[in-house]
mmCIF file of C-alpha atoms in Angstrom:
data_model
loop_
_atom_site.group_PDB
_atom_site.id
_atom_site.type_symbol
_atom_site.label_atom_id
_atom_site.label_comp_id
_atom_site.label_asym_id
_atom_site.label_seq_id
_atom_site.Cartn_x
_atom_site.Cartn_y
_atom_site.Cartn_z
ATOM 1 C CA UNK A 1 -36.625 24.740 35.924
ATOM 2 C CA UNK A 2 -35.217 21.626 34.229
ATOM 3 C CA UNK A 3 -32.789 18.910 35.342
ATOM 4 C CA UNK A 4 -30.958 16.881 32.670
ATOM 5 C CA UNK A 5 -29.702 13.429 33.716
ATOM 6 C CA UNK A 6 -27.840 11.009 31.418
ATOM 7 C CA UNK A 7 -28.165 7.312 32.272
ATOM 8 C CA UNK A 8 -26.358 4.145 31.242
ATOM 9 C CA UNK A 9 -26.991 0.914 33.149
ATOM 10 C CA UNK A 10 -27.926 2.955 36.207
ATOM 11 C CA UNK A 11 -30.421 0.480 37.641
ATOM 12 C CA UNK A 12 -28.791 0.135 41.078
ATOM 13 C CA UNK A 13 -28.977 3.879 41.773
ATOM 14 C CA UNK A 14 -31.589 5.614 39.619
ATOM 15 C CA UNK A 15 -34.510 5.080 41.986
ATOM 16 C CA UNK A 16 -32.718 6.857 44.845
ATOM 17 C CA UNK A 17 -31.736 9.708 42.527
ATOM 18 C CA UNK A 18 -35.313 10.189 41.288
ATOM 19 C CA UNK A 19 -36.669 10.200 44.845
ATOM 20 C CA UNK A 20 -34.153 12.895 45.801
ATOM 21 C CA UNK A 21 -35.655 15.115 43.090
ATOM 22 C CA UNK A 22 -39.248 14.284 44.010
ATOM 23 C CA UNK A 23 -38.419 15.355 47.584
ATOM 24 C CA UNK A 24 -37.094 18.798 46.608
ATOM 25 C CA UNK A 25 -38.513 21.755 48.539
ATOM 26 C CA UNK A 26 -38.586 23.660 45.221
ATOM 27 C CA UNK A 27 -41.656 22.912 43.119
ATOM 28 C CA UNK A 28 -42.136 22.920 39.331
ATOM 29 C CA UNK A 29 -39.140 20.776 38.353
ATOM 30 C CA UNK A 30 -38.950 19.213 34.907
ATOM 31 C CA UNK A 31 -36.836 16.031 35.026
ATOM 32 C CA UNK A 32 -35.327 14.856 31.725
ATOM 33 C CA UNK A 33 -33.693 11.430 31.752
ATOM 34 C CA UNK A 34 -31.631 10.612 28.662
ATOM 35 C CA UNK A 35 -30.731 6.954 28.394
ATOM 36 C CA UNK A 36 -27.803 5.997 26.202
ATOM 37 C CA UNK A 37 -28.805 2.398 25.500
ATOM 38 C CA UNK A 38 -28.911 0.683 28.885
ATOM 39 C CA UNK A 39 -29.043 -3.115 28.887
ATOM 40 C CA UNK A 40 -30.330 -3.347 32.469
ATOM 41 C CA UNK A 41 -33.603 -2.178 34.053
ATOM 42 C CA UNK A 42 -32.748 1.547 34.079
ATOM 43 C CA UNK A 43 -35.459 2.567 31.612
ATOM 44 C CA UNK A 44 -38.069 0.313 33.217
ATOM 45 C CA UNK A 45 -37.457 1.925 36.603
ATOM 46 C CA UNK A 46 -37.608 5.414 35.109
ATOM 47 C CA UNK A 47 -40.849 4.570 33.279
ATOM 48 C CA UNK A 48 -42.446 3.504 36.560
ATOM 49 C CA UNK A 49 -42.298 7.162 37.659
ATOM 50 C CA UNK A 50 -44.123 8.554 34.629
ATOM 51 C CA UNK A 51 -47.053 10.534 35.989
ATOM 52 C CA UNK A 52 -45.190 11.527 39.164
ATOM 53 C CA UNK A 53 -44.515 15.147 38.265
ATOM 54 C CA UNK A 54 -43.001 16.445 35.033
ATOM 55 C CA UNK A 55 -40.796 13.580 33.814
ATOM 56 C CA UNK A 56 -39.499 13.014 30.286
ATOM 57 C CA UNK A 57 -37.545 9.947 29.219
ATOM 58 C CA UNK A 58 -35.481 9.970 26.030
ATOM 59 C CA UNK A 59 -34.076 6.691 24.728
ATOM 60 C CA UNK A 60 -31.096 7.057 22.400
ATOM 61 C CA UNK A 61 -29.322 4.479 20.294
ATOM 62 C CA UNK A 62 -26.424 2.759 22.090
ATOM 63 C CA UNK A 63 -22.876 4.112 22.067
ATOM 64 C CA UNK A 64 -23.635 7.677 20.974
ATOM 65 C CA UNK A 65 -21.697 9.041 23.947
ATOM 66 C CA UNK A 66 -22.497 11.298 26.882
ATOM 67 C CA UNK A 67 -22.056 14.565 24.959
ATOM 68 C CA UNK A 68 -24.798 13.667 22.479
ATOM 69 C CA UNK A 69 -27.006 12.500 25.340
ATOM 70 C CA UNK A 70 -26.567 15.788 27.199
ATOM 71 C CA UNK A 71 -27.238 17.876 24.106
ATOM 72 C CA UNK A 72 -30.392 15.842 23.433
ATOM 73 C CA UNK A 73 -31.579 16.561 26.954
ATOM 74 C CA UNK A 74 -30.834 20.264 26.630
ATOM 75 C CA UNK A 75 -32.927 20.471 23.457
ATOM 76 C CA UNK A 76 -35.906 19.145 25.436
ATOM 77 C CA UNK A 77 -35.418 21.429 28.450
ATOM 78 C CA UNK A 78 -38.086 24.105 28.892
ATOM 79 C CA UNK A 79 -36.950 25.674 32.157
ATOM 80 C CA UNK A 80 -35.665 29.201 32.729
ATOM 81 C CA UNK A 81 -32.859 27.523 34.671
ATOM 82 C CA UNK A 82 -31.267 24.191 33.696
ATOM 83 C CA UNK A 83 -29.355 21.917 36.048
ATOM 84 C CA UNK A 84 -27.186 18.837 35.598
ATOM 85 C CA UNK A 85 -27.215 15.713 37.689
ATOM 86 C CA UNK A 86 -25.838 12.186 37.411
ATOM 87 C CA UNK A 87 -27.942 9.072 37.869
ATOM 88 C CA UNK A 88 -25.825 7.726 40.727
ATOM 89 C CA UNK A 89 -25.864 10.897 42.862
ATOM 90 C CA UNK A 90 -28.380 12.061 45.464
ATOM 91 C CA UNK A 91 -29.616 15.654 45.658
ATOM 92 C CA UNK A 92 -30.171 17.266 49.033
ATOM 93 C CA UNK A 93 -33.722 18.587 49.444
ATOM 94 C CA UNK A 94 -32.560 22.195 49.242
ATOM 95 C CA UNK A 95 -30.362 21.757 46.156
ATOM 96 C CA UNK A 96 -32.677 23.236 43.499
ATOM 97 C CA UNK A 97 -34.158 25.894 45.800
ATOM 98 C CA UNK A 98 -30.787 27.244 46.892
ATOM 99 C CA UNK A 99 -29.268 27.420 43.411
ATOM 100 C CA UNK A 100 -32.334 29.078 41.888
ATOM 101 C CA UNK A 101 -32.340 31.547 44.769
ATOM 102 C CA UNK A 102 -28.636 32.267 44.178
ATOM 103 C CA UNK A 103 -29.114 32.953 40.454
ATOM 104 C CA UNK A 104 -32.114 35.194 41.130
ATOM 105 C CA UNK A 105 -30.120 37.163 43.714
ATOM 106 C CA UNK A 106 -27.034 37.395 41.447
ATOM 107 C CA UNK A 107 -28.308 38.339 37.985
ATOM 108 C CA UNK A 108 -24.805 38.778 36.533
ATOM 109 C CA UNK A 109 -23.883 35.148 37.255
ATOM 110 C CA UNK A 110 -24.765 32.861 34.334
ATOM 111 C CA UNK A 111 -23.760 29.534 35.887
ATOM 112 C CA UNK A 112 -23.311 28.340 39.459
ATOM 113 C CA UNK A 113 -21.989 25.097 40.920
ATOM 114 C CA UNK A 114 -21.550 23.854 44.454
ATOM 115 C CA UNK A 115 -19.413 21.584 46.557
ATOM 116 C CA UNK A 116 -20.213 17.918 47.147
ATOM 117 C CA UNK A 117 -20.294 15.353 49.928
ATOM 118 C CA UNK A 118 -18.451 12.393 48.444
ATOM 119 C CA UNK A 119 -19.191 8.813 49.411
ATOM 120 C CA UNK A 120 -18.063 5.419 48.167
ATOM 121 C CA UNK A 121 -14.397 5.085 47.237
ATOM 122 C CA UNK A 122 -13.708 8.531 48.770
ATOM 123 C CA UNK A 123 -15.543 10.145 51.663
ATOM 124 C CA UNK A 124 -16.012 13.689 52.882
ATOM 125 C CA UNK A 125 -16.902 17.214 51.789
ATOM 126 C CA UNK A 126 -15.159 18.778 48.811
ATOM 127 C CA UNK A 127 -15.290 22.385 47.685
ATOM 128 C CA UNK A 128 -14.561 24.200 44.434
ATOM 129 C CA UNK A 129 -13.257 27.786 44.085
ATOM 130 C CA UNK A 130 -16.054 30.257 44.801
ATOM 131 C CA UNK A 131 -15.457 33.491 42.883
ATOM 132 C CA UNK A 132 -15.238 34.063 39.145
ATOM 133 C CA UNK A 133 -11.558 35.018 39.444
ATOM 134 C CA UNK A 134 -10.685 31.983 41.566
ATOM 135 C CA UNK A 135 -12.429 29.733 39.050
ATOM 136 C CA UNK A 136 -10.410 31.250 36.188
ATOM 137 C CA UNK A 137 -7.240 30.808 38.255
ATOM 138 C CA UNK A 138 -8.032 27.137 38.881
ATOM 139 C CA UNK A 139 -8.944 26.098 35.350
ATOM 140 C CA UNK A 140 -5.431 25.656 33.951
ATOM 141 C CA UNK A 141 -4.587 22.891 36.437
ATOM 142 C CA UNK A 142 -7.909 21.458 37.566
ATOM 143 C CA UNK A 143 -11.632 21.254 36.808
ATOM 144 C CA UNK A 144 -13.190 24.168 38.756
ATOM 145 C CA UNK A 145 -16.687 22.634 38.911
ATOM 146 C CA UNK A 146 -18.320 19.412 39.996
ATOM 147 C CA UNK A 147 -20.287 18.855 36.817
ATOM 148 C CA UNK A 148 -23.403 17.222 38.418
ATOM 149 C CA UNK A 149 -23.882 20.298 40.638
ATOM 150 C CA UNK A 150 -24.097 23.035 38.033
ATOM 151 C CA UNK A 151 -27.147 25.132 37.219
ATOM 152 C CA UNK A 152 -27.241 27.786 34.505
ATOM 153 C CA UNK A 153 -29.500 30.308 32.842
ATOM 154 C CA UNK A 154 -31.088 29.029 29.653
ATOM 155 C CA UNK A 155 -29.988 32.235 27.877
ATOM 156 C CA UNK A 156 -26.450 30.876 27.569
ATOM 157 C CA UNK A 157 -27.861 27.775 25.885
ATOM 158 C CA UNK A 158 -30.163 29.760 23.610
ATOM 159 C CA UNK A 159 -27.267 32.019 22.610
ATOM 160 C CA UNK A 160 -25.165 29.027 21.544
ATOM 161 C CA UNK A 161 -22.548 29.340 24.296
ATOM 162 C CA UNK A 162 -23.566 26.256 26.272
ATOM 163 C CA UNK A 163 -23.226 23.079 24.225
ATOM 164 C CA UNK A 164 -21.212 19.891 24.549
ATOM 165 C CA UNK A 165 -18.669 18.919 21.904
ATOM 166 C CA UNK A 166 -20.097 15.684 20.508
ATOM 167 C CA UNK A 167 -16.707 14.477 19.265
ATOM 168 C CA UNK A 168 -15.628 13.945 22.887
ATOM 169 C CA UNK A 169 -16.305 10.768 24.876
ATOM 170 C CA UNK A 170 -15.176 12.008 28.293
ATOM 171 C CA UNK A 171 -14.196 15.225 30.109
ATOM 172 C CA UNK A 172 -16.854 16.964 28.008
ATOM 173 C CA UNK A 173 -17.517 19.401 30.834
ATOM 174 C CA UNK A 174 -13.881 20.516 31.113
ATOM 175 C CA UNK A 175 -13.761 21.326 27.408
ATOM 176 C CA UNK A 176 -17.016 23.280 27.740
ATOM 177 C CA UNK A 177 -15.686 25.374 30.637
ATOM 178 C CA UNK A 178 -12.630 26.281 28.547
ATOM 179 C CA UNK A 179 -14.935 27.974 26.039
ATOM 180 C CA UNK A 180 -17.591 29.247 28.436
ATOM 181 C CA UNK A 181 -15.955 30.758 31.503
ATOM 182 C CA UNK A 182 -14.085 33.377 29.505
ATOM 183 C CA UNK A 183 -17.416 34.608 28.091
ATOM 184 C CA UNK A 184 -19.740 34.761 31.135
ATOM 185 C CA UNK A 185 -19.529 35.237 34.881
ATOM 186 C CA UNK A 186 -19.588 32.032 36.916
ATOM 187 C CA UNK A 187 -19.459 31.049 40.589
ATOM 188 C CA UNK A 188 -19.568 28.186 43.080
ATOM 189 C CA UNK A 189 -21.579 28.161 46.299
ATOM 190 C CA UNK A 190 -19.800 27.300 49.551
ATOM 191 C CA UNK A 191 -22.058 24.358 50.366
ATOM 192 C CA UNK A 192 -22.777 20.832 49.212
ATOM 193 C CA UNK A 193 -25.869 20.289 47.083
ATOM 194 C CA UNK A 194 -25.493 16.562 46.396
ATOM 195 C CA UNK A 195 -24.106 13.342 47.762
ATOM 196 C CA UNK A 196 -21.529 12.517 45.090
ATOM 197 C CA UNK A 197 -20.953 8.819 44.514
ATOM 198 C CA UNK A 198 -17.335 7.865 43.790
ATOM 199 C CA UNK A 199 -17.405 4.389 42.270
ATOM 200 C CA UNK A 200 -13.718 3.928 41.537
ATOM 201 C CA UNK A 201 -10.538 5.424 40.227
ATOM 202 C CA UNK A 202 -9.594 5.956 36.604
ATOM 203 C CA UNK A 203 -6.233 5.910 34.899
ATOM 204 C CA UNK A 204 -4.724 9.380 34.671
ATOM 205 C CA UNK A 205 -3.284 8.850 31.188
ATOM 206 C CA UNK A 206 -6.163 8.432 28.811
ATOM 207 C CA UNK A 207 -6.005 9.473 25.117
ATOM 208 C CA UNK A 208 -9.681 10.505 25.127
ATOM 209 C CA UNK A 209 -9.172 12.568 28.263
ATOM 210 C CA UNK A 210 -6.042 14.097 26.710
ATOM 211 C CA UNK A 211 -8.033 15.193 23.644
ATOM 212 C CA UNK A 212 -10.659 16.926 25.782
ATOM 213 C CA UNK A 213 -8.042 18.640 27.919
ATOM 214 C CA UNK A 214 -6.161 19.838 24.826
ATOM 215 C CA UNK A 215 -9.315 21.385 23.365
ATOM 216 C CA UNK A 216 -10.357 23.027 26.616
ATOM 217 C CA UNK A 217 -6.955 24.412 27.599
ATOM 218 C CA UNK A 218 -6.295 25.642 24.051
ATOM 219 C CA UNK A 219 -9.611 27.526 23.916
ATOM 220 C CA UNK A 220 -9.055 29.045 27.354
ATOM 221 C CA UNK A 221 -5.490 30.120 26.547
ATOM 222 C CA UNK A 222 -6.490 31.676 23.225
ATOM 223 C CA UNK A 223 -9.314 33.618 24.882
ATOM 224 C CA UNK A 224 -6.838 34.986 27.451
ATOM 225 C CA UNK A 225 -4.123 35.699 24.844
ATOM 226 C CA UNK A 226 -1.667 33.328 26.550
ATOM 227 C CA UNK A 227 -1.647 30.515 23.989
ATOM 228 C CA UNK A 228 1.556 28.709 23.083
ATOM 229 C CA UNK A 229 1.976 25.063 22.132
ATOM 230 C CA UNK A 230 4.643 24.680 24.808
ATOM 231 C CA UNK A 231 2.378 25.990 27.577
ATOM 232 C CA UNK A 232 -0.682 24.006 26.491
ATOM 233 C CA UNK A 233 1.285 20.752 26.295
ATOM 234 C CA UNK A 234 2.821 21.337 29.738
ATOM 235 C CA UNK A 235 -0.590 22.050 31.307
ATOM 236 C CA UNK A 236 -2.335 19.089 29.686
ATOM 237 C CA UNK A 237 0.494 16.705 30.510
ATOM 238 C CA UNK A 238 0.310 17.773 34.156
ATOM 239 C CA UNK A 239 -3.462 17.353 34.321
ATOM 240 C CA UNK A 240 -3.427 14.038 32.493
ATOM 241 C CA UNK A 241 -0.578 12.409 34.420
ATOM 242 C CA UNK A 242 -0.189 14.297 37.747
ATOM 243 C CA UNK A 243 3.516 14.561 36.909
ATOM 244 C CA UNK A 244 5.701 17.436 35.750
ATOM 245 C CA UNK A 245 8.826 16.756 33.688
ATOM 246 C CA UNK A 246 11.766 19.191 34.048
ATOM 247 C CA UNK A 247 11.101 20.977 30.753
ATOM 248 C CA UNK A 248 7.382 21.364 31.586
ATOM 249 C CA UNK A 249 8.326 22.648 35.035
ATOM 250 C CA UNK A 250 10.423 25.394 33.444
ATOM 251 C CA UNK A 251 7.562 26.306 31.086
ATOM 252 C CA UNK A 252 5.067 26.535 33.936
ATOM 253 C CA UNK A 253 7.496 28.460 36.146
ATOM 254 C CA UNK A 254 8.048 31.073 33.418
ATOM 255 C CA UNK A 255 4.303 31.358 32.875
ATOM 256 C CA UNK A 256 3.601 31.736 36.608
ATOM 257 C CA UNK A 257 6.052 34.638 36.823
ATOM 258 C CA UNK A 258 4.455 36.305 33.785
ATOM 259 C CA UNK A 259 0.979 35.743 35.226
ATOM 260 C CA UNK A 260 1.872 37.560 38.440
ATOM 261 C CA UNK A 261 3.452 40.423 36.512
ATOM 262 C CA UNK A 262 0.584 40.844 34.018
ATOM 263 C CA UNK A 263 -2.458 39.804 36.084
ATOM 264 C CA UNK A 264 -3.112 36.660 34.046
ATOM 265 C CA UNK A 265 -4.899 33.482 35.190
ATOM 266 C CA UNK A 266 -2.840 31.696 37.834
ATOM 267 C CA UNK A 267 -1.845 28.050 38.056
ATOM 268 C CA UNK A 268 -4.302 27.207 40.791
ATOM 269 C CA UNK A 269 -2.999 25.253 43.774
ATOM 270 C CA UNK A 270 0.555 24.824 42.387
ATOM 271 C CA UNK A 271 1.110 28.489 41.461
ATOM 272 C CA UNK A 272 2.783 29.809 44.612
ATOM 273 C CA UNK A 273 4.909 26.691 45.118
ATOM 274 C CA UNK A 274 6.244 26.619 41.559
ATOM 275 C CA UNK A 275 7.551 30.158 42.106
ATOM 276 C CA UNK A 276 8.624 29.677 45.716
ATOM 277 C CA UNK A 277 10.610 26.453 45.449
ATOM 278 C CA UNK A 278 14.071 27.271 44.056
ATOM 279 C CA UNK A 279 14.611 24.148 41.931
ATOM 280 C CA UNK A 280 12.817 21.359 40.123
ATOM 281 C CA UNK A 281 13.947 18.889 42.779
ATOM 282 C CA UNK A 282 12.600 21.040 45.613
ATOM 283 C CA UNK A 283 9.308 21.549 43.789
ATOM 284 C CA UNK A 284 8.972 17.810 43.200
ATOM 285 C CA UNK A 285 9.562 17.148 46.889
ATOM 286 C CA UNK A 286 6.857 19.703 47.817
ATOM 287 C CA UNK A 287 4.521 18.236 45.211
ATOM 288 C CA UNK A 288 4.922 14.635 46.434
ATOM 289 C CA UNK A 289 4.523 15.703 50.042
ATOM 290 C CA UNK A 290 1.362 17.695 49.233
ATOM 291 C CA UNK A 291 -0.134 14.761 47.333
ATOM 292 C CA UNK A 292 0.623 12.423 50.235
ATOM 293 C CA UNK A 293 3.168 10.407 48.271
ATOM 294 C CA UNK A 294 6.053 11.270 50.600
ATOM 295 C CA UNK A 295 6.107 10.151 54.238
#
């Protein structure tokens, strides 16, 4: 199996990440590090491990972006199963073994993720929706996977389904899920496979993030025959700002009612509340209280 890891000035963390893969209980792991033009000692540290197992190091020109780096790594991957990991995370010893075992035992599942144990700016275990249906229900309002935890069958890469949009500079995984999860069966395991480093917050409103969300939500909505400009804009605005304006609230409320009636993808964690609360003001109060913004 293969693990693809993009790096960019990852010197402070890359050694610990590499050791976590060397220590895996699963044998026969191909590690592919794709460096996007680091100016620190990232590549030098990675090179010091050449000869310790099956390690490949690709050095790309600077500023090509993470999507191009990931696609370059995928082209080099030889494994029957391919996993993602980030250079600042730490894999538990059982990570690769347990995910390979899951895919072998569940031949209909093409991609599987896991939960994470966060550390750094945020601490504690986090979980993603487990079943294929729950993942579809979550997508419209939230990313249903922790990207560095996923593992997938190489068939979905060979068939052209699994590729990163190289025009995107961030949220490349969310856009990919919008195309992919309507085509294949996916799942998450109810366990943590990595220690997930949270280095800091990022601004919710980001034009590059908005572009990725628009592409992903649009593809997902078209595949489920629920596309409308009004709905897509309301969903992306919510995801990109964590705020719902009155007109977007009405759009999402109408969609939620139609989803229940016609067995369509739900609105994840806000679905029941947007139907239950009788007014925009009441929904906003519930929303602020749930987010911890209201004492």
